[in-house]
PDB file of C-alpha atoms in Angstrom:
ATOM      1  CA  MET J 141      63.906   3.633  13.996  1.00  0.00           C
ATOM      2  CA  ASN J 142      61.828   0.613  14.009  1.00  0.00           C
ATOM      3  CA  ASP J 143      58.996   2.744  12.435  1.00  0.00           C
ATOM      4  CA  THR J 144      60.959   3.369   9.602  1.00  0.00           C
ATOM      5  CA  ALA J 145      62.124  -0.209   8.962  1.00  0.00           C
ATOM      6  CA  PRO J 146      58.699  -1.669   8.358  1.00  0.00           C
ATOM      7  CA  LYS J 147      58.021   1.321   6.019  1.00  0.00           C
ATOM      8  CA  THR J 148      61.045   0.611   3.777  1.00  0.00           C
ATOM      9  CA  ASP J 149      60.285  -3.148   3.604  1.00  0.00           C
ATOM     10  CA  ASP J 150      56.982  -2.192   2.774  1.00  0.00           C
ATOM     11  CA  LYS J 151      58.200  -0.050   0.252  1.00  0.00           C
ATOM     12  CA  LYS J 152      60.702  -2.502  -0.793  1.00  0.00           C
ATOM     13  CA  SER J 153      58.076  -5.077  -1.215  1.00  0.00           C
ATOM     14  CA  MET J 154      55.683  -2.826  -3.070  1.00  0.00           C
ATOM     15  CA  GLN J 155      58.477  -2.158  -5.515  1.00  0.00           C
ATOM     16  CA  GLU J 156      59.186  -5.718  -5.880  1.00  0.00           C
ATOM     17  CA  ASP J 157      55.457  -6.069  -6.409  1.00  0.00           C
ATOM     18  CA  GLU J 158      55.558  -3.424  -9.044  1.00  0.00           C
ATOM     19  CA  TYR J 159      58.594  -4.839 -10.602  1.00  0.00           C
ATOM     20  CA  ALA J 160      56.842  -8.401 -10.679  1.00  0.00           C
ATOM     21  CA  ARG J 161      53.755  -6.850 -11.931  1.00  0.00           C
ATOM     22  CA  LEU J 162      55.628  -4.687 -14.562  1.00  0.00           C
ATOM     23  CA  SER J 163      57.815  -7.984 -15.326  1.00  0.00           C
ATOM     24  CA  GLU J 164      54.327  -9.712 -15.849  1.00  0.00           C
ATOM     25  CA  VAL J 165      52.701  -7.236 -18.034  1.00  0.00           C
ATOM     26  CA  PHE J 166      56.005  -6.975 -19.791  1.00  0.00           C
ATOM     27  CA  GLU J 167      56.131 -10.690 -20.453  1.00  0.00           C
ATOM     28  CA  SER J 168      52.524 -10.847 -21.560  1.00  0.00           C
ATOM     29  CA  SER J 169      53.129  -7.879 -23.733  1.00  0.00           C
ATOM     30  CA  ALA J 170      56.244  -9.534 -25.192  1.00  0.00           C
ATOM     31  CA  ARG J 171      54.105 -12.681 -25.730  1.00  0.00           C
ATOM     32  CA  ARG J 172      51.526 -10.538 -27.640  1.00  0.00           C
ATOM     33  CA  TRP J 173      54.182  -9.295 -29.778  1.00  0.00           C
ATOM     34  CA  GLU J 174      55.741 -12.561 -30.534  1.00  0.00           C
ATOM     35  CA  LEU J 175      52.253 -13.911 -31.836  1.00  0.00           C
ATOM     36  CA  ILE J 176      52.200 -10.766 -34.223  1.00  0.00           C
ATOM     37  CA  ILE J 177      56.168 -10.650 -34.794  1.00  0.00           C
ATOM     38  CA  TYR J 178      57.121 -13.889 -35.811  1.00  0.00           C
ATOM     39  CA  PRO J 179      54.244 -14.797 -38.058  1.00  0.00           C
ATOM     40  CA  SER J 180      54.726 -11.467 -39.700  1.00  0.00           C
ATOM     41  CA  LEU J 181      58.663 -11.957 -39.941  1.00  0.00           C
ATOM     42  CA  PHE J 182      57.825 -15.441 -41.438  1.00  0.00           C
ATOM     43  CA  ALA J 183      55.481 -13.965 -43.772  1.00  0.00           C
ATOM     44  CA  PHE J 184      58.010 -11.227 -44.800  1.00  0.00           C
ATOM     45  CA  ILE J 185      60.550 -13.796 -45.559  1.00  0.00           C
ATOM     46  CA  VAL J 186      58.153 -15.786 -47.709  1.00  0.00           C
ATOM     47  CA  LEU J 187      57.155 -12.639 -49.522  1.00  0.00           C
ATOM     48  CA  ALA J 188      60.788 -11.675 -49.973  1.00  0.00           C
ATOM     49  CA  LEU J 189      61.766 -15.313 -51.344  1.00  0.00           C
ATOM     50  CA  TYR J 190      58.813 -15.209 -53.548  1.00  0.00           C
ATOM     51  CA  GLY J 191      59.685 -11.532 -54.786  1.00  0.00           C
ATOM     52  CA  PHE J 192      63.199 -12.681 -55.527  1.00  0.00           C
ATOM     53  CA  TYR J 193      61.921 -15.561 -57.504  1.00  0.00           C
ATOM     54  CA  LEU J 194      59.532 -13.156 -59.354  1.00  0.00           C
ATOM     55  CA  ILE J 195      62.555 -10.840 -60.214  1.00  0.00           C
ATOM     56  CA  TYR J 196      64.793 -13.766 -61.105  1.00  0.00           C
ATOM     57  CA  ASN J 197      62.192 -15.106 -63.514  1.00  0.00           C
ATOM     58  CA  LEU J 198      61.517 -11.616 -64.981  1.00  0.00           C
ATOM     59  CA  GLN J 199      65.345 -11.200 -65.327  1.00  0.00           C
ATOM     60  CA  ARG J 200      65.567 -14.537 -67.323  1.00  0.00           C
ATOM     61  CA  ASP J 201      62.362 -13.519 -69.605  1.00  0.00           C
ATOM     62  CA  VAL J 202      63.868 -10.027 -70.100  1.00  0.00           C
ATOM     63  CA  HIS J 203      67.461 -11.786 -71.057  1.00  0.00           C
ATOM     64  CA  TYR J 204      65.722 -14.150 -73.720  1.00  0.00           C
ATOM     65  CA  LEU J 205      63.658 -11.258 -75.185  1.00  0.00           C
ATOM     66  CA  ALA J 206      66.732  -9.421 -75.759  1.00  0.00           C
ATOM     67  CA  ILE J 207      68.486 -12.237 -77.490  1.00  0.00           C
ATOM     68  CA  SER J 208      65.273 -12.654 -79.324  1.00  0.00           C
ATOM     69  CA  VAL J 209      64.929  -9.142 -80.250  1.00  0.00           C
ATOM     70  CA  ASP J 210      68.643  -8.946 -81.094  1.00  0.00           C
ATOM     71  CA  THR J 211      67.941 -11.849 -83.739  1.00  0.00           C
ATOM     72  CA  ASN J 212      65.042 -10.369 -85.222  1.00  0.00           C
ATOM     73  CA  MET J 213      66.986  -6.913 -85.700  1.00  0.00           C
ATOM     74  CA  THR J 214      69.689  -8.555 -87.243  1.00  0.00           C
ATOM     75  CA  THR J 215      67.426 -10.189 -89.728  1.00  0.00           C
ATOM     76  CA  MET J 216      65.027  -7.449 -90.320  1.00  0.00           C
ATOM     77  CA  SER J 217      68.389  -5.155 -90.856  1.00  0.00           C
ATOM     78  CA  SER J 218      69.313  -7.387 -93.649  1.00  0.00           C
ATOM     79  CA  ASN J 219      65.906  -7.521 -95.171  1.00  0.00           C
ATOM     80  CA  ILE J 220      65.671  -3.667 -94.927  1.00  0.00           C
ATOM     81  CA  GLN J 221      69.068  -3.292 -96.811  1.00  0.00           C
ATOM     82  CA  THR J 222      67.771  -5.846 -99.450  1.00  0.00           C
ATOM     83  CA  MET J 223      64.529  -3.888 -99.712  1.00  0.00           C
ATOM     84  CA  SER J 224      66.831  -0.670-100.090  1.00  0.00           C
ATOM     85  CA  ARG J 225      68.698  -2.076-102.765  1.00  0.00           C
ATOM     86  CA  SER J 226      65.599  -3.251-104.501  1.00  0.00           C
ATOM     87  CA  VAL J 227      64.114   0.144-104.397  1.00  0.00           C
ATOM     88  CA  GLY J 228      67.192   1.716-105.768  1.00  0.00           C
ATOM     89  CA  GLN J 229      67.164  -0.616-108.662  1.00  0.00           C
ATOM     90  CA  MET J 230      63.438   0.223-109.204  1.00  0.00           C
ATOM     91  CA  THR J 231      64.213   3.751-109.217  1.00  0.00           C
ATOM     92  CA  THR J 232      66.866   3.423-111.814  1.00  0.00           C
ATOM     93  CA  ASN J 233      64.290   1.356-113.912  1.00  0.00           C
ATOM     94  CA  ILE J 234      61.695   3.956-113.578  1.00  0.00           C
ATOM     95  CA  ARG J 235      64.220   6.412-114.699  1.00  0.00           C
ATOM     96  CA  ALA J 236      64.878   4.532-117.830  1.00  0.00           C
ATOM     97  CA  ILE J 237      61.293   3.933-118.575  1.00  0.00           C
ATOM     98  CA  THR J 238      60.685   7.837-118.113  1.00  0.00           C
ATOM     99  CA  VAL J 239      63.602   8.435-120.439  1.00  0.00           C
ATOM    100  CA  SER J 240      62.015   5.973-123.150  1.00  0.00           C
ATOM    101  CA  LEU J 241      58.588   7.577-122.810  1.00  0.00           C
ATOM    102  CA  ASP J 242      60.186  10.814-123.291  1.00  0.00           C
ATOM    103  CA  SER J 243      61.814   9.553-126.508  1.00  0.00           C
ATOM    104  CA  ILE J 244      58.396   7.798-127.659  1.00  0.00           C
ATOM    105  CA  ASP J 245      56.557  11.266-126.980  1.00  0.00           C
ATOM    106  CA  ARG J 246      59.209  12.919-129.242  1.00  0.00           C
ATOM    107  CA  LYS J 247      58.747  10.399-131.886  1.00  0.00           C
ATOM    108  CA  VAL J 248      54.998  10.564-131.616  1.00  0.00           C
ATOM    109  CA  GLY J 249      55.251  14.162-131.986  1.00  0.00           C
ATOM    110  CA  THR J 250      57.225  13.994-135.405  1.00  0.00           C
ATOM    111  CA  LEU J 251      54.467  11.350-136.628  1.00  0.00           C
ATOM    112  CA  GLU J 252      51.743  13.915-136.732  1.00  0.00           C
ATOM    113  CA  PRO J 253      53.016  15.542-139.964  1.00  0.00           C
ATOM    114  CA  MET J 254      53.297  12.101-141.125  1.00  0.00           C
ATOM    115  CA  LEU J 255      49.697  11.245-140.168  1.00  0.00           C
ATOM    116  CA  THR J 256      48.647  14.260-142.503  1.00  0.00           C
ATOM    117  CA  ASN J 257      50.706  12.715-145.424  1.00  0.00           C
ATOM    118  CA  ILE J 258      49.196   9.399-144.709  1.00  0.00           C
ATOM    119  CA  ASN J 259      45.653  10.582-144.817  1.00  0.00           C
ATOM    120  CA  SER J 260      46.440  12.216-148.273  1.00  0.00           C
ATOM    121  CA  MET J 261      48.081   8.809-149.237  1.00  0.00           C
ATOM    122  CA  ASP J 262      44.780   7.050-148.248  1.00  0.00           C
ATOM    123  CA  GLN J 263      42.837   9.310-150.351  1.00  0.00           C
ATOM    124  CA  SER J 264      44.876   8.823-153.207  1.00  0.00           C
ATOM    125  CA  MET J 265      44.739   5.128-152.771  1.00  0.00           C
ATOM    126  CA  ARG J 266      41.117   5.207-152.755  1.00  0.00           C
ATOM    127  CA  THR J 267      41.111   7.269-155.839  1.00  0.00           C
ATOM    128  CA  MET J 268      43.445   4.643-157.361  1.00  0.00           C
ATOM    129  CA  THR J 269      41.069   1.760-156.099  1.00  0.00           C
ATOM    130  CA  GLN J 270      38.169   3.542-157.909  1.00  0.00           C
ATOM    131  CA  THR J 271      40.121   4.219-161.001  1.00  0.00           C
ATOM    132  CA  THR J 272      41.348   0.627-160.905  1.00  0.00           C
ATOM    133  CA  GLY J 273      37.741  -0.670-160.756  1.00  0.00           C
ATOM    134  CA  ALA J 274      36.996   1.483-163.599  1.00  0.00           C
ATOM    135  CA  LEU J 275      39.854  -0.102-165.569  1.00  0.00           C
ATOM    136  CA  ASN J 276      38.757  -3.351-164.835  1.00  0.00           C
ATOM    137  CA  ALA J 277      35.275  -2.668-165.863  1.00  0.00           C
ATOM    138  CA  ALA J 278      36.675  -1.346-169.010  1.00  0.00           C
ATOM    139  CA  ALA J 279      38.966  -4.535-169.455  1.00  0.00           C
ATOM    140  CA  GLN J 280      35.755  -6.666-168.995  1.00  0.00           C
ATOM    141  CA  GLY J 281      33.883  -4.676-171.590  1.00  0.00           C
ATOM    142  CA  MET J 282      36.625  -5.196-173.905  1.00  0.00           C
ATOM    143  CA  ASN J 283      36.675  -8.891-173.171  1.00  0.00           C
ATOM    144  CA  VAL J 284      32.908  -9.148-173.853  1.00  0.00           C
ATOM    145  CA  ASN J 285      33.381  -7.029-177.191  1.00  0.00           C
ATOM    146  CA  MET J 286      36.272  -9.409-178.203  1.00  0.00           C
ATOM    147  CA  TYR J 287      34.343 -12.312-177.410  1.00  0.00           C
ATOM    148  CA  ARG J 288      31.619 -11.003-179.702  1.00  0.00           C
ATOM    149  CA  MET J 289      33.926 -10.079-182.384  1.00  0.00           C
ATOM    150  CA  SER J 290      35.518 -13.307-182.429  1.00  0.00           C
ATOM    151  CA  ARG J 291      32.162 -15.152-182.633  1.00  0.00           C
ATOM    152  CA  ASP J 292      30.870 -12.905-185.327  1.00  0.00           C
ATOM    153  CA  ILE J 293      34.122 -12.898-187.565  1.00  0.00           C
ATOM    154  CA  GLY J 294      35.031 -16.441-186.536  1.00  0.00           C
ATOM    155  CA  ARG J 295      32.304 -18.157-188.596  1.00  0.00           C
ATOM    156  CA  PRO J 296      32.869 -16.765-191.982  1.00  0.00           C
ATOM    157  CA  MET J 297      36.732 -17.016-191.379  1.00  0.00           C
ATOM    158  CA  ARG J 298      36.503 -20.647-190.954  1.00  0.00           C
ATOM    159  CA  VAL J 299      34.890 -20.875-194.443  1.00  0.00           C
ATOM    160  CA  PHE J 300      37.918 -18.914-195.965  1.00  0.00           C
ATOM    161  CA  ASN J 301      40.209 -21.063-193.740  1.00  0.00           C
ATOM    162  CA  ALA J 302      38.957 -24.318-195.202  1.00  0.00           C
ATOM    163  CA  PHE J 303      40.053 -23.065-198.766  1.00  0.00           C
ATOM    164  CA  MET J 304      43.450 -21.866-197.643  1.00  0.00           C
ATOM    165  CA  PRO J 305      46.244 -24.473-197.635  1.00  0.00           C
ATOM    166  CA  TRP J 306      48.426 -23.287-194.928  1.00  0.00           C
TER     167      TRP J 306
END
């Protein structure tokens, strides 16, 4: 029995040594993990806080952008309505111009026969101008003849007028 007792003590002491060694290995492994995990955890917390900060700023910027777009859309909407009214008014004006141009076209169409009459009137006016020129030349000729006749008859008549009492 004594033989078995030292073996169990050896086994126990061996087990204790193995447990102690396992404990040391576990502690050294835990220290290595602590050297990796704690800085990693700290880096993760820092990155998470920075990510939250970025998301918060992005949300704030998007909020301001939405307000700006809403304001600009309201202004643009009123400007487009004004432009639509102006285009409608311009369409009405163009229709009125089209009607006026159609009326002018019809009136010009009626003027073409008058143009033929005006051409014949122009020819008649030229003929009248030539005739008036001929009458003027004849009147000047009569004027010259009357002047000669007055001169030729005037001298002898002056002598007779000197004898007449009236």
